[in-house]
Coordinates of C-alpha atoms and ligand atoms in Angstrom, one line a residue:
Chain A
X1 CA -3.1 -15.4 51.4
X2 CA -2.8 -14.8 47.8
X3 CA -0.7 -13.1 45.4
X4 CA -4.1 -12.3 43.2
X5 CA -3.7 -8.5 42.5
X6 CA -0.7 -8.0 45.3
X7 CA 1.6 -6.9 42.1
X8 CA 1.6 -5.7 38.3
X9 CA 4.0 -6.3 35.9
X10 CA 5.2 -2.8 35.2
X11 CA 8.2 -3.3 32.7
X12 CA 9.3 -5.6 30.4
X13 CA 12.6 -6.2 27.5
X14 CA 13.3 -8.7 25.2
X15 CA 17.3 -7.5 24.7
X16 CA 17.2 -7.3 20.8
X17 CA 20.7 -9.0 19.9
X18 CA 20.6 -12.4 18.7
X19 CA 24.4 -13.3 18.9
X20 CA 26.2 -11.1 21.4
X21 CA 29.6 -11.2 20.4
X22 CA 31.2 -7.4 21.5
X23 CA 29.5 -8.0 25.0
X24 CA 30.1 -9.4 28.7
X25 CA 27.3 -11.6 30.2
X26 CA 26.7 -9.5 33.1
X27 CA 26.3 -6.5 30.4
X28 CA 23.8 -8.5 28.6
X29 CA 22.4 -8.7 32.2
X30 CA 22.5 -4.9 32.8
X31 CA 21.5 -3.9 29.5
X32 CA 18.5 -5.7 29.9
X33 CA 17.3 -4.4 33.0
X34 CA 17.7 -0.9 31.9
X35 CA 15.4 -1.7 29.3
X36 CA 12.8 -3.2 31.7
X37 CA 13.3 -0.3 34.0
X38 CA 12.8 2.5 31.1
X39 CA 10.1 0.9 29.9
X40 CA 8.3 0.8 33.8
X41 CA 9.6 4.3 33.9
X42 CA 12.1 3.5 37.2
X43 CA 15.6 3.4 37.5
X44 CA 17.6 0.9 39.2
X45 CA 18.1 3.2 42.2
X46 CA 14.3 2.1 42.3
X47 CA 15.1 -1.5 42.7
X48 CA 15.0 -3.4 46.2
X49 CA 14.6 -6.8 45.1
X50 CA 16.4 -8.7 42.5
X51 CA 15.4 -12.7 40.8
X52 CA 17.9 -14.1 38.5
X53 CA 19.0 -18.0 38.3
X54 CA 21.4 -20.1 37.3
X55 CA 22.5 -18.2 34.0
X56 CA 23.6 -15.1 35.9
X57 CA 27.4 -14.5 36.1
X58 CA 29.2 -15.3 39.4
X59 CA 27.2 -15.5 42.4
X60 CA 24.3 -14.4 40.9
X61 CA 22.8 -11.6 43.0
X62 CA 26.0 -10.6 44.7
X63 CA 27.8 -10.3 41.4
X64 CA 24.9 -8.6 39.6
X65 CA 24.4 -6.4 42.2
X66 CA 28.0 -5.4 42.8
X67 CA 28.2 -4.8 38.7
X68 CA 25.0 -2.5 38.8
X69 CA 25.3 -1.1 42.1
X70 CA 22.0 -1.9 43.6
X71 CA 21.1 -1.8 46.8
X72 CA 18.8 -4.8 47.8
X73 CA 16.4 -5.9 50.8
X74 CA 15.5 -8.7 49.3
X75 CA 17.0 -11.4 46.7
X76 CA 16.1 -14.7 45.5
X77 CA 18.1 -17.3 42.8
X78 CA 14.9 -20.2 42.1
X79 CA 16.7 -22.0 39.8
X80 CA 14.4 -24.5 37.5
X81 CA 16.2 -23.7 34.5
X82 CA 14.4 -21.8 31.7
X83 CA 11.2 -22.2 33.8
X84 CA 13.1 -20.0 36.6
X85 CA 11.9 -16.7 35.6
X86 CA 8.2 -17.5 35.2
X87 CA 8.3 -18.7 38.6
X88 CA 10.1 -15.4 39.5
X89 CA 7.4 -13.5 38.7
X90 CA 5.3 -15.0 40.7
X91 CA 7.7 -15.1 43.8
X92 CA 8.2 -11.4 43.2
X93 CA 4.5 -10.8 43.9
X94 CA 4.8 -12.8 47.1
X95 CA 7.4 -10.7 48.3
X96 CA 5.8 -7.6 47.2
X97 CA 2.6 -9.0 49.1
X98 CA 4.2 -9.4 52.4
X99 CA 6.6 -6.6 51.9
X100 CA 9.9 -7.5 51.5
X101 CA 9.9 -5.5 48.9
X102 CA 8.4 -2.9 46.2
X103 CA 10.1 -3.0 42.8
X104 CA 11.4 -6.9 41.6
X105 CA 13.9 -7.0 38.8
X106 CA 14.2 -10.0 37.0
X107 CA 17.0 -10.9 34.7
X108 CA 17.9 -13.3 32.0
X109 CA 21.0 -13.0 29.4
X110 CA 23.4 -15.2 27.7
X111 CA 25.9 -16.3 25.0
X112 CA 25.7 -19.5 23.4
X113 CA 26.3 -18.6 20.6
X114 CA 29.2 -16.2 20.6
X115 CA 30.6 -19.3 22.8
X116 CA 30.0 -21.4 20.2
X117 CA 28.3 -23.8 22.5
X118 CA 26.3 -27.4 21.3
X119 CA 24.0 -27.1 22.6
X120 CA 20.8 -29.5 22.1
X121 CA 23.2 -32.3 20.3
X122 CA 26.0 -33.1 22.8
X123 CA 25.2 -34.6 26.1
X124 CA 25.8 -31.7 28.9
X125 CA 28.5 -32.8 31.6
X126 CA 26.7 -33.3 34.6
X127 CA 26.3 -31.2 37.2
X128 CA 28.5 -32.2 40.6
X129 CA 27.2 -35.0 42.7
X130 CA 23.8 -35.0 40.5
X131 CA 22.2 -38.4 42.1
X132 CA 21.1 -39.4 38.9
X133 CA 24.0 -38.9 36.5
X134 CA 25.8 -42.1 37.2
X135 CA 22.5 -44.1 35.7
X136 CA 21.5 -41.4 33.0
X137 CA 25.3 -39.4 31.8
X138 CA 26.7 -42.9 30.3
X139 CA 23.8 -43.0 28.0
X140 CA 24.5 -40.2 26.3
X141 CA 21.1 -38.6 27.0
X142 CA 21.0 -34.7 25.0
X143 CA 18.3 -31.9 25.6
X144 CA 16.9 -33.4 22.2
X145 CA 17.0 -37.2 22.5
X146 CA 15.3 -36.9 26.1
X147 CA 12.6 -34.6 24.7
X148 CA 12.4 -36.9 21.6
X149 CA 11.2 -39.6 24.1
X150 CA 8.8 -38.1 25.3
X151 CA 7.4 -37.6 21.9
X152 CA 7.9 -41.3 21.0
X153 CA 6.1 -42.2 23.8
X154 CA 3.0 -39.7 23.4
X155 CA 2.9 -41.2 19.4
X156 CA 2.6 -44.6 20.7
X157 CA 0.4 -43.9 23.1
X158 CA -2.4 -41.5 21.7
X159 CA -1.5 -41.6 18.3
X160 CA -0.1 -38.3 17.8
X161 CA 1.9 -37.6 14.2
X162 CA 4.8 -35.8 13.1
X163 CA 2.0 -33.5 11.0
X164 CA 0.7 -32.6 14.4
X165 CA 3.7 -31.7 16.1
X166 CA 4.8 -29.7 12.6
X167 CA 1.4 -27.8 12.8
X168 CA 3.1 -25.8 16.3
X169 CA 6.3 -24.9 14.1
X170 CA 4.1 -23.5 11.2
X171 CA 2.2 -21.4 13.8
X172 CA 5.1 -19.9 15.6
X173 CA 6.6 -19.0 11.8
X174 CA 3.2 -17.4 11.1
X175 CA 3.8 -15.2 13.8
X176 CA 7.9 -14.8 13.3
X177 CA 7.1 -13.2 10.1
X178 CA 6.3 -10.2 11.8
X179 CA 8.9 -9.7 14.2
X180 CA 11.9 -7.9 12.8
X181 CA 13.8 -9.4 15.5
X182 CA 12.9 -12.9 15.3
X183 CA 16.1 -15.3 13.9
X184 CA 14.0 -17.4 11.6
X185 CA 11.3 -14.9 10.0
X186 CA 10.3 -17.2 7.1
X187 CA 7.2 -18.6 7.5
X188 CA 7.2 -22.6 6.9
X189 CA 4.8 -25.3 6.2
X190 CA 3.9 -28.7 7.9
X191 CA 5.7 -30.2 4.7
X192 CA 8.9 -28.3 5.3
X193 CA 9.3 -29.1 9.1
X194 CA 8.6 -33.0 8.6
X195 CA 10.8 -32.8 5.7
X196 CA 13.9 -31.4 7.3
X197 CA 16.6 -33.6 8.6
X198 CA 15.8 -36.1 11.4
X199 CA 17.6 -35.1 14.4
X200 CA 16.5 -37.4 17.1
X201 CA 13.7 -39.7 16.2
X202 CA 10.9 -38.5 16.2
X203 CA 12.1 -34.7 16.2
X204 CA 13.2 -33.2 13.1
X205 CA 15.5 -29.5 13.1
X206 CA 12.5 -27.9 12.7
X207 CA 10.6 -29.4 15.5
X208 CA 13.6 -27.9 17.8
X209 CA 14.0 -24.4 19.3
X210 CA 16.7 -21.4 17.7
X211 CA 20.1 -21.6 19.6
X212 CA 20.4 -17.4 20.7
X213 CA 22.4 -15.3 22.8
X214 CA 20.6 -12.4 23.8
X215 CA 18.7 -12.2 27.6
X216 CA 15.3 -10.1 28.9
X217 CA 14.2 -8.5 32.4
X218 CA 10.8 -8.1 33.7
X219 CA 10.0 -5.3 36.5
X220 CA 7.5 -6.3 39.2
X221 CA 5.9 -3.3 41.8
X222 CA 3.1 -3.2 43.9
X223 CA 0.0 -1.7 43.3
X224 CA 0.5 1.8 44.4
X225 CA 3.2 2.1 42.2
X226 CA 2.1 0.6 39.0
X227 CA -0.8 3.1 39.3
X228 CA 1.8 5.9 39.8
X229 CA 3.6 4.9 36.4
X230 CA 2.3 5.7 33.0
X231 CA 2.3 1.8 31.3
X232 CA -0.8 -0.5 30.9
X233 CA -1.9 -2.4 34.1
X234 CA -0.7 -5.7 33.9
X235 CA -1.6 -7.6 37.2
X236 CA -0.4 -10.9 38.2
X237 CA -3.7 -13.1 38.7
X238 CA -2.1 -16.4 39.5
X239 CA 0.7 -18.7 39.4
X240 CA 1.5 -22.1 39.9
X241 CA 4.8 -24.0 40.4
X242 CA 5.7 -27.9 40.8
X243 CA 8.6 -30.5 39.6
X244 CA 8.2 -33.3 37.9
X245 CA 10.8 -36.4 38.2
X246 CA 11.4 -39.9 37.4
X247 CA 9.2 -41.2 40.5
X248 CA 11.4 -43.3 41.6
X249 CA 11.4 -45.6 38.8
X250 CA 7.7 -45.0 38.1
X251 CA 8.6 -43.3 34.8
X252 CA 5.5 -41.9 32.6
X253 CA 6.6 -39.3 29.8
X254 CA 3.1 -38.4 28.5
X255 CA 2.2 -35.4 31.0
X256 CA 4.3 -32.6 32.4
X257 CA 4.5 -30.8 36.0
X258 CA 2.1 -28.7 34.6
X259 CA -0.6 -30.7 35.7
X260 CA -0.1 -29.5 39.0
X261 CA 1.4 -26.0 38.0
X262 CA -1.5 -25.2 35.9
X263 CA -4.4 -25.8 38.1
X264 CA -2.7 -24.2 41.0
X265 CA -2.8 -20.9 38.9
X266 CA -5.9 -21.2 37.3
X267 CA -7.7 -21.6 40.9
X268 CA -5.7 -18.9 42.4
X269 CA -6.6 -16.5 39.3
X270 CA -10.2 -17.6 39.7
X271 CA -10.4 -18.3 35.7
X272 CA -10.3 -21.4 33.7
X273 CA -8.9 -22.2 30.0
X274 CA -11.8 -20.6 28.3
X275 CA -11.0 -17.3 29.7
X276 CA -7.6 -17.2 28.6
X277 CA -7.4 -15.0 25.5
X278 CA -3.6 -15.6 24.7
X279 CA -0.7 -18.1 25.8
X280 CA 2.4 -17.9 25.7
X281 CA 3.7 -21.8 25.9
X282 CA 7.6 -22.8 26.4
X283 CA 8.6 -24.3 22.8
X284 CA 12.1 -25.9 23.9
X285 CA 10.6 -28.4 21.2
X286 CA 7.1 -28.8 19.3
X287 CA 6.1 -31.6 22.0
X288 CA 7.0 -29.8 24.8
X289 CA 3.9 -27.3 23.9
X290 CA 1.4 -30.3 23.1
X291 CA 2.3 -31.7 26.2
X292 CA 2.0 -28.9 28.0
X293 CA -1.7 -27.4 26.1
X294 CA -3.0 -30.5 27.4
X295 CA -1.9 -30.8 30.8
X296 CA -2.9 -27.4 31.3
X297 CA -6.6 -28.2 30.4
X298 CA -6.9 -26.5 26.8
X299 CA -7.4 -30.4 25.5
X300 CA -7.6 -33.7 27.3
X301 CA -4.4 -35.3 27.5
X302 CA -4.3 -37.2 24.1
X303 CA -6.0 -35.0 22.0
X304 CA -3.5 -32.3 22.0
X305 CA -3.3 -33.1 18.5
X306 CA -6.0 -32.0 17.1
X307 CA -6.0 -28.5 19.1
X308 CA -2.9 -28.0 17.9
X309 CA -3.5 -28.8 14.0
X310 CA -4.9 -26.5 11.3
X311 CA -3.0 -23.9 12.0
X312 CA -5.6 -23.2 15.4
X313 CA -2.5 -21.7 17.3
X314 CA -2.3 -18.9 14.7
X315 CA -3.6 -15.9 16.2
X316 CA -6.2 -14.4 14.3
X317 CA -7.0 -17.9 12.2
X318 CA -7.1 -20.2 15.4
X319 CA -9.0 -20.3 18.8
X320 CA -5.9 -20.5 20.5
X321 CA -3.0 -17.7 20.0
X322 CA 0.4 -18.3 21.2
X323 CA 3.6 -17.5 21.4
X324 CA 2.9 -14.4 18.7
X325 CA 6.5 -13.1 18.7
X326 CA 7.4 -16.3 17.1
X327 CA 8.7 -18.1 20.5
X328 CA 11.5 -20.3 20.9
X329 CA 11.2 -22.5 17.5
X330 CA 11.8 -19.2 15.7
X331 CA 12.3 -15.6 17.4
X332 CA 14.7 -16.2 20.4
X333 CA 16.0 -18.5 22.7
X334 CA 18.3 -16.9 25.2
X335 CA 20.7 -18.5 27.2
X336 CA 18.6 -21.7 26.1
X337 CA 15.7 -20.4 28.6
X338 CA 13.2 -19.5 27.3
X339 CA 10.9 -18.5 30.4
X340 CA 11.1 -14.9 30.6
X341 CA 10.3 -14.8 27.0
X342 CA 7.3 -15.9 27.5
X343 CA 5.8 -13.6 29.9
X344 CA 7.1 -10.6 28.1
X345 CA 5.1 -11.7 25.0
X346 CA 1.7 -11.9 27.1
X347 CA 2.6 -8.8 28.6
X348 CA 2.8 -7.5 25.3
X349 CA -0.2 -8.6 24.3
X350 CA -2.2 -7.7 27.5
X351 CA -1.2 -3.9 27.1
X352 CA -1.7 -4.3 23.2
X353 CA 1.4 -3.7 22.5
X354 CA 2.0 -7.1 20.6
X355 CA 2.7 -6.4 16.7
X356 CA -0.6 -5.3 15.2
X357 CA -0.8 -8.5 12.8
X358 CA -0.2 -10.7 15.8
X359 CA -2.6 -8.5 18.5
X360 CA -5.3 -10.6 19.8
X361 CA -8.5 -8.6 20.5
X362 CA -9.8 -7.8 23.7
X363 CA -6.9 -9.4 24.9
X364 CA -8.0 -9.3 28.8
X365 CA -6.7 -12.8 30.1
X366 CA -3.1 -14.3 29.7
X367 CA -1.1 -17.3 30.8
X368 CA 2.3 -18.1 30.4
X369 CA 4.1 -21.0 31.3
X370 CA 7.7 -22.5 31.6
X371 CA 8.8 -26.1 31.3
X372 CA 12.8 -25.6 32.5
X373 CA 15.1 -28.7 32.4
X374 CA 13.9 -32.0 30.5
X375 CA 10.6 -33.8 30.1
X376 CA 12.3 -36.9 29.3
X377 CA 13.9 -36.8 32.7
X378 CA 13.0 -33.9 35.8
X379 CA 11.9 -30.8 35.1
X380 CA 10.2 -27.3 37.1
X381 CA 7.2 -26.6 35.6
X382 CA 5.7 -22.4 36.2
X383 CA 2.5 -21.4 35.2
X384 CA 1.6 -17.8 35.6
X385 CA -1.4 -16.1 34.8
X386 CA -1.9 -12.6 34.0
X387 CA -5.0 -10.2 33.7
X388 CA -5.0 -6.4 32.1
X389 CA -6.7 -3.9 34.4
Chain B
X1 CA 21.2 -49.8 10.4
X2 CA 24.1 -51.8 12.4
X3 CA 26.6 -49.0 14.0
X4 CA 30.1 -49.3 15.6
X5 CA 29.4 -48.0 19.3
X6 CA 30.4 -44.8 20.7
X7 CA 32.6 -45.0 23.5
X8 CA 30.0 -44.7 27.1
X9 CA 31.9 -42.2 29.4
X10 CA 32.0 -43.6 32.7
X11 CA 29.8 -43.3 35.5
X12 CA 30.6 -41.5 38.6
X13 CA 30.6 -43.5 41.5
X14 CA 29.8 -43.0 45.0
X15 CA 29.9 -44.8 48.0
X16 CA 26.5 -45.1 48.4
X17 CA 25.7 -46.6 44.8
X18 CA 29.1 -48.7 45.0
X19 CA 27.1 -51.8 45.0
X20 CA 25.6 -51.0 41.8
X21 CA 28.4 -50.8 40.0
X22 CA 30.4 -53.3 41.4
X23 CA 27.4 -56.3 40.6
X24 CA 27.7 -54.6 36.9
X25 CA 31.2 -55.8 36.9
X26 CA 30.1 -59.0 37.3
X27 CA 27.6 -59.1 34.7
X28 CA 24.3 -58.4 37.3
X29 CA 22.1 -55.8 37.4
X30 CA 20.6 -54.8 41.0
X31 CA 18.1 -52.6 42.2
X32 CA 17.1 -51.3 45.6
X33 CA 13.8 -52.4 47.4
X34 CA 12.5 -51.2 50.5
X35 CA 11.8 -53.2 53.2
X36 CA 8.8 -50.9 54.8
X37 CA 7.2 -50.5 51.9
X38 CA 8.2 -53.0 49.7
X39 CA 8.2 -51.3 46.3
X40 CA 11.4 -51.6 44.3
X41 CA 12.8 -48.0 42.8
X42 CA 15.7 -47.1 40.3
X43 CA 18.0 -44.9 40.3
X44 CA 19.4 -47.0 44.0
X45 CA 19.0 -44.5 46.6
X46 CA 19.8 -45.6 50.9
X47 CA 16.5 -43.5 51.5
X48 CA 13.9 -44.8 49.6
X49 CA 12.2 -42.1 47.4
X50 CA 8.3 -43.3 48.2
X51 CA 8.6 -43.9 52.1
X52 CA 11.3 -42.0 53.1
X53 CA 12.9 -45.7 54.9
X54 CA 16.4 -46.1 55.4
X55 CA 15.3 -49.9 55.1
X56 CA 16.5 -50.2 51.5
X57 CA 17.9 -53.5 50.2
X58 CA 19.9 -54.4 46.8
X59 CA 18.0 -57.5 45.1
X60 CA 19.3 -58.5 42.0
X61 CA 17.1 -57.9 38.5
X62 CA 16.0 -60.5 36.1
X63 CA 17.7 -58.2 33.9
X64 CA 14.4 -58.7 31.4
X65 CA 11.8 -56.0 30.5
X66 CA 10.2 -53.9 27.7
X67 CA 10.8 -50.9 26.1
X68 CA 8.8 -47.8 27.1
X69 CA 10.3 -45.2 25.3
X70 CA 13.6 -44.7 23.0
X71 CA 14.7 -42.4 20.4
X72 CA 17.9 -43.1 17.4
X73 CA 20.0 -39.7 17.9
X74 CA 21.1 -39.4 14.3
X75 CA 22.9 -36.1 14.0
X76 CA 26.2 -37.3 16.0
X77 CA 29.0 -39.1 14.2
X78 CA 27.9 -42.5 15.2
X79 CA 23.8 -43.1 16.1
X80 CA 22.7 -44.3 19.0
X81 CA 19.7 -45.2 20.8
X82 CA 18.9 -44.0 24.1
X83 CA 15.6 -45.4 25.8
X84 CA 13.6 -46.1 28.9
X85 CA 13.6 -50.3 29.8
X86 CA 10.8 -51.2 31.9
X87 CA 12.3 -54.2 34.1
X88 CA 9.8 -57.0 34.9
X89 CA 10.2 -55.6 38.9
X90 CA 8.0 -53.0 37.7
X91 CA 10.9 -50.1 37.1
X92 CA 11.6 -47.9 34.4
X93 CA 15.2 -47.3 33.9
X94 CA 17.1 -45.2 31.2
X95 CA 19.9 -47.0 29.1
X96 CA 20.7 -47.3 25.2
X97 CA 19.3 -50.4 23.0
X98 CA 22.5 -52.1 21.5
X99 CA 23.6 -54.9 19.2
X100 CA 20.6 -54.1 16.9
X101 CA 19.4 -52.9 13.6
X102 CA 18.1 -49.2 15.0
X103 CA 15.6 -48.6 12.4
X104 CA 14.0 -51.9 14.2
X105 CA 13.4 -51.0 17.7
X106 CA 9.9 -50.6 18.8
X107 CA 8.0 -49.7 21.6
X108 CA 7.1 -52.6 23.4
X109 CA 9.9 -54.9 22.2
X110 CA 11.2 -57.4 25.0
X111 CA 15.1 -56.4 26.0
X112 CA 17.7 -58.2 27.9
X113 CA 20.2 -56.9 29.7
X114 CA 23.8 -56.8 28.7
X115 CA 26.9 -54.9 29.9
X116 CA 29.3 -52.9 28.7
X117 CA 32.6 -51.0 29.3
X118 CA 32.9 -47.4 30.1
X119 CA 36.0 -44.9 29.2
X120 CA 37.9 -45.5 32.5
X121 CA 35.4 -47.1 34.9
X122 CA 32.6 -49.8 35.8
X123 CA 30.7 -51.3 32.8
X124 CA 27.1 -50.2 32.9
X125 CA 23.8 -52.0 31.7
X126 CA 22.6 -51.5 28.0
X127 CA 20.0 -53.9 26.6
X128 CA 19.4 -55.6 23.4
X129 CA 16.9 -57.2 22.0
X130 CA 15.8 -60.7 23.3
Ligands
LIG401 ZN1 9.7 -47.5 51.0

C-alpha cells in the first residue's frame, strides 16, 4: 500500500494578512479555506474530511466544523506543531486511498500578533502533566535558546560559522523581494544578519523567523476529481513522518527526525535529492534548514555549510531553490507554524504559479518538509514530496 | 559578564519523580537506572524509556560532567545560560551554567553540580564550572 498518486493537491491559500487585528481565529480559519476551495474550484459543501491541529479554536474539528457547517466522514487533529500540516497532507492521501474520504481540507490560522504574544523570547508555560517540564521549564528553555543549541553544538562540531547560517537569511530575502505580501521585503546581506543584535548565542534577530498572524488551507481529492477540476496536477509522490526526542538521556543535537522522515518519502516517491527541482525547508531559524538539508541527503551531515553558502539557495543563482516566497525568516510565519506554508510554496511552484522572478524551470519534482516543536529538545519531523503531472 | 540570577520558576512535581526532587533538597542529584538493562536515563521515568522495564532504580550522580551544548540568552532583562551537562553516567541533561563569567563557557568545560531555589518549590540542579 502506498499513497504514491492516490491524491493531488488541488487547492491551495496563503491568507494574505499579516497581523489580523479586526478578525476571530476561527474566521482566519474559514477565510482561509474558502480560499483553498476557490482556488480547487469546490465549495465546502464539497468537503468530507477536515485536518487541522493544535492551533484551531475550540475542539478543533467539532468547533470548525460547527462554525463552517460541514458535514464530515472523516476527521483527524495530528498535532506535531508547525510540522502538523505537512504531515496532514500526507494523511489526507491515505484516507483518500482507502476511502474515507474524497476532498481533505486542511487549515492553519492565527494571531500572535494582534495578541501581542512573545513569542520566541519568553519560555512557554508548559503544557499539563508534560513528563519533561519539571527537568527542562525551570531552565528557562525559549523556542530560540533551544534552537540556539543546537547550532552551538553543530559549530563545535563540524565547524559551521555564523556566515554560513547568515547565507540561508540572505537567500530567503532574495526571494522576499518579490512577494508583495512578504513582512520583510528588503533584501539583506550575510554582513547585516551577523551584524544584528545577538539574541541567543549563536543566533542573531536575523537568524530568527517573522512573528505573523495570518493562517493557509490546502485542499486534497482524489484522482478522479483533480482531473475533473481546471488547476495544474499536483500529485502527492511521498511522505514521510517520525519524532525525534531526547533518547532518554542519549541527547545528540546535530541531526533532526528528518533522517527518518526524509528517506521514508524519498523511497515511497521513488526519487532521490537530485530529482528534486525545488524545496520548500521549515525556517523556524537559519539552523533549523542546514540541519534539516543535510539530514535529508542534499549534503552529508557536516557539510551543510557549504551547500548552503554563496547564495546556492537562490533560485535561479544556486543549485538549490527554496523557500521562494521568502519563508518564515521573511514572508510569513502564521500562528508560529510554519508547515502549511511550505507546501503551498512548492505547490506554487509545481503548477508555475510561483512569482516569475522566483519560478524555477521545469519545475517537475518538489519536497517540502516541517520541523514542528524544538530541535533542542522533541520535535515531529514531515517530509512530503510532490510531483507535477 | 557576572549576572544577578533570574528567579527559576519551580518544578512541577509528581509522585512519580518525587524522589528527584526531594534528594535535590538535600543537595544530591539522582538518576534512574534500570535493572534489566542496565543503562542509566534522564529525565527519571518508572518505565524505563530503552527497555520498557518497570525495574527502574534511583542511584545517586557524581554530580560531575561536561558541557555538550549551551547558549547565553541575551535579549531578556538578566542573561542566562541554558545548556545540556553530560553527567560522567553517560547522560545528557538540560540545566543552566551558573556562578560564571558567561562570555567564558565553552563546550567541553568540566561542570559540577550545584543547587538552587525555585519560586515556591524544590531547589533544582544548575552547574558551574569546576
Ligand atoms: Zn531498561
Amino acid at each position: 500500500m502506498t499513497i504514491k498518486g492516490k491524491a493531488y493537491i488541488a487547492g491551495i491559500f496563503e491568507h494574505p494578512t499579516r497581523k489580523a487585528d479586526t478578525q476571530s481565529l476561527a474566521q482566519l480559519h474559514a477565510e482561509s479555506a474558502i480560499g483553498a476551495l476557490a482556488d480547487a474550484g469546490l465549495t465546502k459543501d464539497d468537503v468530507d474530511g477536515y485536518f487541522c491541529a493544535g492551533d484551531a479554536p475550540g475542539l478543533g474539528p467539532l468547533s470548525m466544523a460547527d462554525y463552517m457547517g460541514l458535514k464530515l466522514r472523516h476527521m483527524d487533529t495530528t498535532e506535531t506543531g508547525g510540522s502538523s500540516y505537512v504531515i496532514h497532507v500526507a494523511h489526507a492521501a491515505e484516507a483518500i486511498a482507502l476511502g474515507k474520504c474524497n476532498v481533505a481540507l486542511i487549515t492553519l490560522a492565527g494571531r500572535p500578533r494582534a495578541e501581542g504574544m512573545a513569542t520566541g523570547t519568553v519560555p512557554r508555560a508548559p503544557v499539563a502533566a508534560s513528563p519533561d517540564a519539571p527537568f527542562e521549564y525551570p531552565f528557562g528553555p525559549t523556542v530560540v535558546n533551544q534552537y540556539a543549541m543546537a547550532a552551538m553544538r553543530h559549530m563545535y562540531q563540524y565547524g559551521t560559522t555564523s556566515a554560513q547560517l547568515a547565507w540561508i537569511k540572505v537567500a530567503a530575502s532574495h526571494h522576499a523581494q518579490h512577494n508583495p505580501h512578504a513582512l520583510l521585503r528588503e533584501v539583506v546581506t550575510v554582513e547585516e544578519v551577523i551584524s544584528s543584535p545577538m539574541i541567543s548565542d549563536p543566533l542573531h534577530r536575523l537568524d530568527c523567523c517573522v512573528i505573523t498572524d495570518g493562517g493557509g488551507a490546502i485542499v486534497v481529492v482524489k484522482p478522479e476529481i483533480a482531473k475533473s477540476l481546471k488547476r495544474p496536477l499536483v500529485k502527492v509522490l511521498g511522505a514521510g513522518e517520525a519524532p525525534k526526542h531526547q533518547m532518554g538521556g542519549k541527547i545528540d543535537l546535530t541531526y533532526s527526525g528528518a533522517v527518518w522522515s526524509g528517506p521514508a518519502a524519498f523511497a515511497e516517491a521513488g526519487v532521490t535529492p537530485s530529482d528534486i527541482k525545488y524545496v520548500s525547508i521549515y525556517d523556524s531559524f537559519t539552523i533549523t534548514v542546514l540541519i534539516t538539508l543535510e539530514d535529508l541527503g542534499f549534503a552529508a551531515k557536516g557539510q551543510g555549510g557549504k551547500l548552503v553558502a554563496d547564495g546556492n539557495l537562490i533560485s535561479g543563482v544556486g543549485k538549490l531553490p527554496f523557500n521562494t516566497d521568502g519563508g518564515g525568516l521573511c514572508n510569513n510565519h502564521p500562528a508560529n507554524r510554519g508547515g502549511l506554508t511550505k507546501v503551498v510554496e512548492a505547490v506554487r511552484q509545481l503548477r508555475g504559479e510561483a512569482h516569475p522572478k522566483v519560478q524555477v524551470r521545469n519545475c517537475d519534482v518538489a519536497l517540502a518538509h516541517g520541523t514542528g516543536g524544538s530541535l533542542g529538545t522533541r520535535h515531529g519531523s514531515a517530509t512530503v514530496i510532490m510531483g507535477r503531472e | 559578564m557576572t549576572t544577578t540570577e533570574r528567579k527559576y520558576p519551580a518544578p512541577a512535581v509528581n509522585p512519580e519523580i518525587k524522589p528527584f526532587f526531594d534528594a535535590a533538597a538535600q543537595g544530591t542529584l539522582m538518576l534512574k537506572k534500570c535493572g534489566a538493562c542496565g543503562q542509566a536515563h534522564h529525565y527519571p521515568r518508572a518505565i524505563c524509556p530503552f527497555c520498557a522495564s518497570d525495574r527502574t532504580e534511583w542511584i545517586t550522580a557524581a554530580g560531575r560532567g561536561t558541557i555538550y551544548s549551551y547558549s547565553v540568552m541575551r535579549r531578556v532583562p538578566v542573561p542566562y545560560a541554558i545548556g545540556y551537562v553530560t553527567l560522567e553516567e553517560g547522560v545528557t541533561m538540560m540545566t543552566n551554567i551558573v556562578d560564571c563569567d558567561l562570555d567564558a563557557i565553552r563546550i567541553g568545560q568540566r561542570v559540577k553540580v550545584v543547587f538552587k531555589p525555585t519560586d515556591g518549590g524544590p531547589p533544582v540542579p544548575v552547574f558551574t564550572p569546576a
